[in-house]
Short mmCIF file of C-alpha atoms in Angstrom, two decimals:
data_model
loop_
_atom_site.label_atom_id
_atom_site.label_comp_id
_atom_site.label_asym_id
_atom_site.label_seq_id
_atom_site.Cartn_x
_atom_site.Cartn_y
_atom_site.Cartn_z
CA UNK A 689 0.15 0.15 0.02
CA UNK A 690 1.57 3.40 -1.00
CA UNK A 691 1.59 6.51 0.99
CA UNK A 692 -1.29 8.05 -0.68
CA UNK A 693 -3.50 5.02 0.41
CA UNK A 694 -2.10 5.00 3.58
CA UNK A 695 -3.23 8.42 4.18
CA UNK A 696 -6.45 8.17 2.70
CA UNK A 697 -7.49 5.25 4.62
CA UNK A 698 -5.78 5.97 7.97
CA UNK A 699 -8.80 6.50 10.12
CA UNK A 700 -9.82 2.84 9.26
CA UNK A 701 -6.17 1.50 9.53
CA UNK A 702 -6.00 2.93 13.00
CA UNK A 703 -8.88 0.77 14.30
CA UNK A 704 -7.21 -2.03 16.11
CA UNK A 705 -10.06 -4.35 14.97
CA UNK A 706 -9.28 -3.56 11.29
CA UNK A 707 -5.76 -2.31 10.71
CA UNK A 708 -3.81 -2.45 7.41
CA UNK A 709 -4.89 -6.06 6.94
CA UNK A 710 -8.55 -5.24 6.70
CA UNK A 711 -7.74 -2.22 4.42
CA UNK A 712 -5.93 -4.59 2.05
CA UNK A 713 -8.59 -7.18 1.97
CA UNK A 714 -11.20 -4.46 1.05
CA UNK A 715 -8.71 -3.07 -1.65
CA UNK A 716 -8.71 -6.65 -3.20
CA UNK A 717 -12.50 -7.33 -2.97
CA UNK A 718 -15.07 -7.14 -5.29
CA UNK A 719 -18.77 -6.39 -4.10
CA UNK A 720 -21.95 -6.56 -6.06
CA UNK A 721 -24.50 -3.89 -5.48
CA UNK A 722 -28.04 -4.81 -6.79
CA UNK A 723 -30.21 -1.85 -6.95
CA UNK A 724 -29.07 1.57 -6.83
CA UNK A 725 -32.06 3.38 -5.15
CA UNK A 726 -32.51 4.47 -1.64
CA UNK A 727 -30.49 1.57 -0.16
CA UNK A 728 -27.82 1.10 -2.76
CA UNK A 729 -27.01 4.82 -2.91
CA UNK A 730 -25.43 5.06 0.70
CA UNK A 731 -24.17 1.59 0.59
CA UNK A 732 -22.29 2.11 -2.66
CA UNK A 733 -21.01 5.49 -1.48
CA UNK A 734 -19.74 4.07 1.86
CA UNK A 735 -18.18 1.05 0.17
CA UNK A 736 -16.32 3.43 -2.28
CA UNK A 737 -15.10 5.71 0.42
CA UNK A 738 -13.80 2.72 2.33
CA UNK A 739 -11.59 1.52 -0.54
CA UNK A 740 -13.43 -1.58 -2.15
CA UNK A 741 -11.19 -2.54 -4.82
CA UNK A 742 -14.02 -3.14 -7.35
CA UNK A 743 -17.83 -2.48 -7.28
CA UNK A 744 -20.35 -4.03 -9.51
CA UNK A 745 -23.38 -1.99 -10.04
CA UNK A 746 -26.61 -3.74 -11.22
CA UNK A 747 -29.81 -1.79 -11.98
CA UNK A 748 -32.06 -1.51 -15.04
CA UNK A 749 -33.81 1.58 -14.12
CA UNK A 750 -33.21 5.38 -14.97
CA UNK A 751 -32.91 8.12 -12.55
CA UNK A 752 -36.52 9.70 -11.86
CA UNK A 753 -37.00 13.20 -10.22
CA UNK A 754 -39.23 11.46 -7.40
CA UNK A 755 -35.81 9.48 -6.71
CA UNK A 756 -33.67 12.57 -5.67
CA UNK A 757 -35.45 12.76 -2.17
CA UNK A 758 -33.55 9.88 -0.96
CA UNK A 759 -31.32 8.28 -3.64
CA UNK A 760 -28.37 10.47 -2.69
CA UNK A 761 -25.96 8.87 -5.22
CA UNK A 762 -27.88 10.61 -7.91
CA UNK A 763 -28.16 14.33 -8.99
CA UNK A 764 -30.63 16.33 -10.56
CA UNK A 765 -28.35 16.67 -13.74
CA UNK A 766 -28.81 12.84 -14.18
CA UNK A 767 -32.52 12.40 -14.19
CA UNK A 768 -33.39 10.37 -17.08
CA UNK A 769 -30.04 8.53 -17.38
CA UNK A 770 -29.24 4.84 -16.21
CA UNK A 771 -28.86 4.65 -12.48
CA UNK A 772 -25.76 2.60 -12.85
CA UNK A 773 -24.19 5.36 -15.01
CA UNK A 774 -25.33 8.20 -12.72
CA UNK A 775 -24.06 6.17 -9.60
CA UNK A 776 -20.75 5.38 -11.33
CA UNK A 777 -20.13 9.09 -11.92
CA UNK A 778 -20.60 10.06 -8.37
CA UNK A 779 -18.53 7.03 -7.10
CA UNK A 780 -15.66 7.93 -9.27
CA UNK A 781 -15.71 11.46 -8.28
CA UNK A 782 -15.75 10.38 -4.61
CA UNK A 783 -12.93 7.88 -4.90
CA UNK A 784 -11.11 7.28 -8.36
CA UNK A 785 -9.24 4.29 -6.66
CA UNK A 786 -12.24 2.10 -6.95
CA UNK A 787 -13.06 0.21 -10.11
CA UNK A 788 -16.62 0.59 -11.10
CA UNK A 789 -18.32 -1.95 -13.35
CA UNK A 790 -21.99 -0.94 -14.55
CA UNK A 791 -24.66 -3.59 -15.47
CA UNK A 792 -27.69 -1.62 -16.70
CA UNK A 793 -30.22 -4.31 -16.70
CA UNK A 794 -32.31 -6.47 -14.25
CA UNK A 795 -29.97 -9.71 -13.47
CA UNK A 796 -31.42 -12.87 -13.90
CA UNK A 797 -30.61 -16.52 -14.91
CA UNK A 798 -27.05 -17.36 -15.97
CA UNK A 799 -26.17 -13.87 -15.83
CA UNK A 800 -27.01 -13.58 -12.29
CA UNK A 801 -25.26 -16.76 -11.25
CA UNK A 802 -22.06 -15.66 -13.19
CA UNK A 803 -22.07 -12.08 -11.63
CA UNK A 804 -22.65 -13.38 -8.19
CA UNK A 805 -19.83 -15.97 -8.43
CA UNK A 806 -17.41 -13.03 -9.23
CA UNK A 807 -18.44 -11.16 -6.07
CA UNK A 808 -16.90 -11.74 -2.60
CA UNK A 809 -20.02 -10.17 -1.03
CA UNK A 810 -23.41 -9.36 -2.55
CA UNK A 811 -25.71 -6.49 -1.39
CA UNK A 812 -29.48 -6.82 -2.06
CA UNK A 813 -30.77 -3.21 -2.34
CA UNK A 814 -33.61 -4.21 -4.64
CA UNK A 815 -37.12 -3.19 -4.24
CA UNK A 816 -39.05 -6.48 -5.02
CA UNK A 817 -39.30 -9.94 -3.91
CA UNK A 818 -38.51 -11.68 -7.21
CA UNK A 819 -34.99 -10.19 -7.26
CA UNK A 820 -34.67 -10.97 -3.69
CA UNK A 821 -35.43 -14.57 -4.07
CA UNK A 822 -33.37 -14.94 -7.10
CA UNK A 823 -30.45 -13.06 -5.34
CA UNK A 824 -30.63 -15.51 -2.40
CA UNK A 825 -30.73 -18.61 -4.40
CA UNK A 826 -27.87 -17.54 -6.55
CA UNK A 827 -25.81 -16.66 -3.43
CA UNK A 828 -26.72 -19.76 -1.79
CA UNK A 829 -25.61 -21.91 -4.70
CA UNK A 830 -22.16 -19.93 -5.09
CA UNK A 831 -21.65 -19.88 -1.20
CA UNK A 832 -21.45 -15.97 -1.08
CA UNK A 833 -22.35 -13.79 1.76
CA UNK A 834 -25.55 -11.89 1.19
CA UNK A 835 -26.48 -8.60 2.93
CA UNK A 836 -30.11 -7.86 2.56
CA UNK A 837 -31.77 -4.59 3.39
CA UNK A 838 -35.42 -3.18 2.98
CA UNK A 839 -37.09 0.00 3.85
CA UNK A 840 -40.64 1.41 3.34
CA UNK A 841 -42.50 4.18 5.04
CA UNK A 842 -40.73 4.23 8.39
CA UNK A 843 -39.68 0.74 8.82
CA UNK A 844 -36.60 -0.94 7.85
CA UNK A 845 -34.91 -4.22 7.97
CA UNK A 846 -31.49 -5.66 7.65
CA UNK A 847 -30.15 -9.32 7.57
CA UNK A 848 -26.82 -11.10 6.78
CA UNK A 849 -26.98 -14.72 5.16
CA UNK A 850 -23.35 -15.86 5.26
CA UNK A 851 -23.45 -19.01 2.90
CA UNK A 852 -19.79 -19.65 3.71
CA UNK A 853 -20.89 -21.18 6.97
CA UNK A 854 -22.79 -24.30 7.46
CA UNK A 855 -25.31 -22.79 9.99
CA UNK A 856 -27.96 -20.18 9.85
CA UNK A 857 -31.20 -19.38 7.58
CA UNK A 858 -31.29 -17.88 4.08
CA UNK A 859 -33.86 -15.13 2.99
CA UNK A 860 -36.31 -18.00 1.83
CA UNK A 861 -36.27 -19.23 5.52
CA UNK A 862 -37.17 -15.66 6.73
CA UNK A 863 -39.91 -15.09 4.06
CA UNK A 864 -41.05 -18.62 2.89
CA UNK A 865 -43.99 -17.74 0.81
CA UNK A 866 -44.23 -16.07 -2.48
CA UNK A 867 -44.80 -12.52 -1.56
CA UNK A 868 -44.58 -10.94 -4.80
CA UNK A 869 -48.43 -10.15 -5.18
CA UNK A 870 -48.33 -8.63 -1.54
CA UNK A 871 -45.14 -6.46 -1.64
CA UNK A 872 -45.44 -2.73 -0.88
CA UNK A 873 -43.20 -0.36 -2.87
CA UNK A 874 -42.07 2.88 -1.92
CA UNK A 875 -43.60 4.30 -5.18
CA UNK A 876 -47.06 3.79 -3.73
CA UNK A 877 -46.61 4.15 0.19
CA UNK A 878 -43.74 6.50 0.30
CA UNK A 879 -40.48 6.18 2.18
CA UNK A 880 -38.62 8.33 5.00
CA UNK A 881 -35.56 9.27 3.36
CA UNK A 882 -33.24 8.84 6.28
CA UNK A 883 -34.63 5.52 7.00
CA UNK A 884 -33.10 4.01 3.83
CA UNK A 885 -30.00 6.14 4.55
CA UNK A 886 -29.52 4.33 7.91
CA UNK A 887 -30.30 0.66 6.54
CA UNK A 888 -28.26 1.32 3.39
CA UNK A 889 -25.12 2.50 5.45
CA UNK A 890 -25.53 -0.46 7.50
CA UNK A 891 -25.44 -2.68 4.71
CA UNK A 892 -22.15 -1.30 3.87
CA UNK A 893 -20.97 -1.79 7.29
CA UNK A 894 -21.83 -5.57 7.29
CA UNK A 895 -20.25 -6.14 4.06
CA UNK A 896 -16.86 -4.59 5.24
CA UNK A 897 -17.17 -6.55 8.32
CA UNK A 898 -17.77 -9.69 6.24
CA UNK A 899 -14.65 -8.96 4.05
CA UNK A 900 -12.46 -8.07 6.81
CA UNK A 901 -13.59 -10.96 9.20
CA UNK A 902 -14.18 -8.28 11.92
CA UNK A 903 -16.65 -8.25 14.71
CA UNK A 904 -19.96 -10.09 14.72
CA UNK A 905 -22.32 -9.77 11.72
CA UNK A 906 -26.12 -10.18 11.61
CA UNK A 907 -25.71 -13.73 10.32
CA UNK A 908 -28.65 -15.41 12.01
CA UNK A 909 -30.46 -12.37 13.08
CA UNK A 910 -32.81 -9.73 11.71
CA UNK A 911 -32.46 -6.03 12.53
CA UNK A 912 -35.81 -4.24 12.70
CA UNK A 913 -35.70 -0.30 12.53
CA UNK A 914 -38.60 1.98 13.28
CA UNK A 915 -37.32 5.44 12.34
CA UNK A 916 -40.75 7.03 13.54
CA UNK A 917 -40.27 6.04 17.12
CA UNK A 918 -36.29 5.64 16.61
CA UNK A 919 -36.49 2.14 18.04
CA UNK A 920 -34.45 -0.82 16.88
CA UNK A 921 -34.75 -4.39 17.94
CA UNK A 922 -32.83 -7.76 16.84
CA UNK A 923 -34.61 -10.97 16.48
CA UNK A 924 -32.76 -14.43 16.14
CA UNK A 925 -33.85 -16.11 12.85
CA UNK A 926 -33.73 -19.88 12.71
CA UNK A 927 -33.09 -21.94 9.57
CA UNK A 928 -36.10 -23.74 8.12
CA UNK A 929 -35.34 -27.49 7.92
CA UNK A 930 -37.48 -27.82 4.74
CA UNK A 931 -36.40 -24.60 3.06
CA UNK A 932 -36.27 -25.30 -0.75
CA UNK A 933 -33.14 -23.19 -1.14
CA UNK A 934 -30.77 -24.15 1.76
CA UNK A 935 -32.85 -27.19 3.27
CA UNK A 936 -31.98 -25.59 6.81
CA UNK A 937 -28.03 -25.85 6.68
CA UNK A 938 -27.08 -27.76 9.74
#
C-alpha cells in the first residue's frame, strides 16, 4: 500500500479491530450491489469511500425526479440517465481508486449466477421479492455472503446470510412464501429518506465486516428499525429445515 492510500484510509487503519490487513482485504475485494436506489445509494458510497477495490453496480432503471429525495448517489443533472451510470459518475468522483463496473439491466438466470460468482459479498438493495428470491438462491448456490436490506414508510430491516458458513437461515427461510403479489413499494406508500440512508449505510458496514472478518455480523439475526419512534430490535432467525433453497443448513 503506497503513502497516498495509507493517508486516505488512515482512520480505518488506526482501528485495532481492522488495521492494514482489513484495508488491504477491501482493496482486493469485489462487491456486487444490486439496486442503486435508496438503499444502494448510501451503501455504494460508503463502500467506495472505504476503498473496496471493485464495485459491480446492477440496476435496470433510470433516474427519476422522485428518486432525488432519498437516492443520494444521483443528481438532478442525471435525471433520465441509467442509474448505474449516474451512480458510477458520483462514485468515481468520490474515490477514483475504485474500479466501477456497470450492469444496466435486471440480472437474472445465467447472468445473475455468473455475476454473483465473481463477487466476494453481495448486497441486496432491490425493491421487489422476485429479485430478492433470485439473489438469495444464487448466493446460496455460489456460497457467497448476502447482505439484505429493505425499507418502506418508516420501517426498515437488515439481515446477513453468510453462505460460507454451515449454519443459519437464508432469505427464503425468513420469507418462505411467494410474496410478490403482496409487496408494498415506496412508489405507492412513500419512504422516509433517512430510513433508507440508515439501512443502506448499515448494509455497507456489514459487508466491510464480512470482508475483513471483523466483529460479529447479523448472520442468523434480523434487525428491525422503526424510524418514527427511533427504536431498533434484533430477532434471532432460525433456519427452516425444509427450506427449498438451503434445506436448513446444519
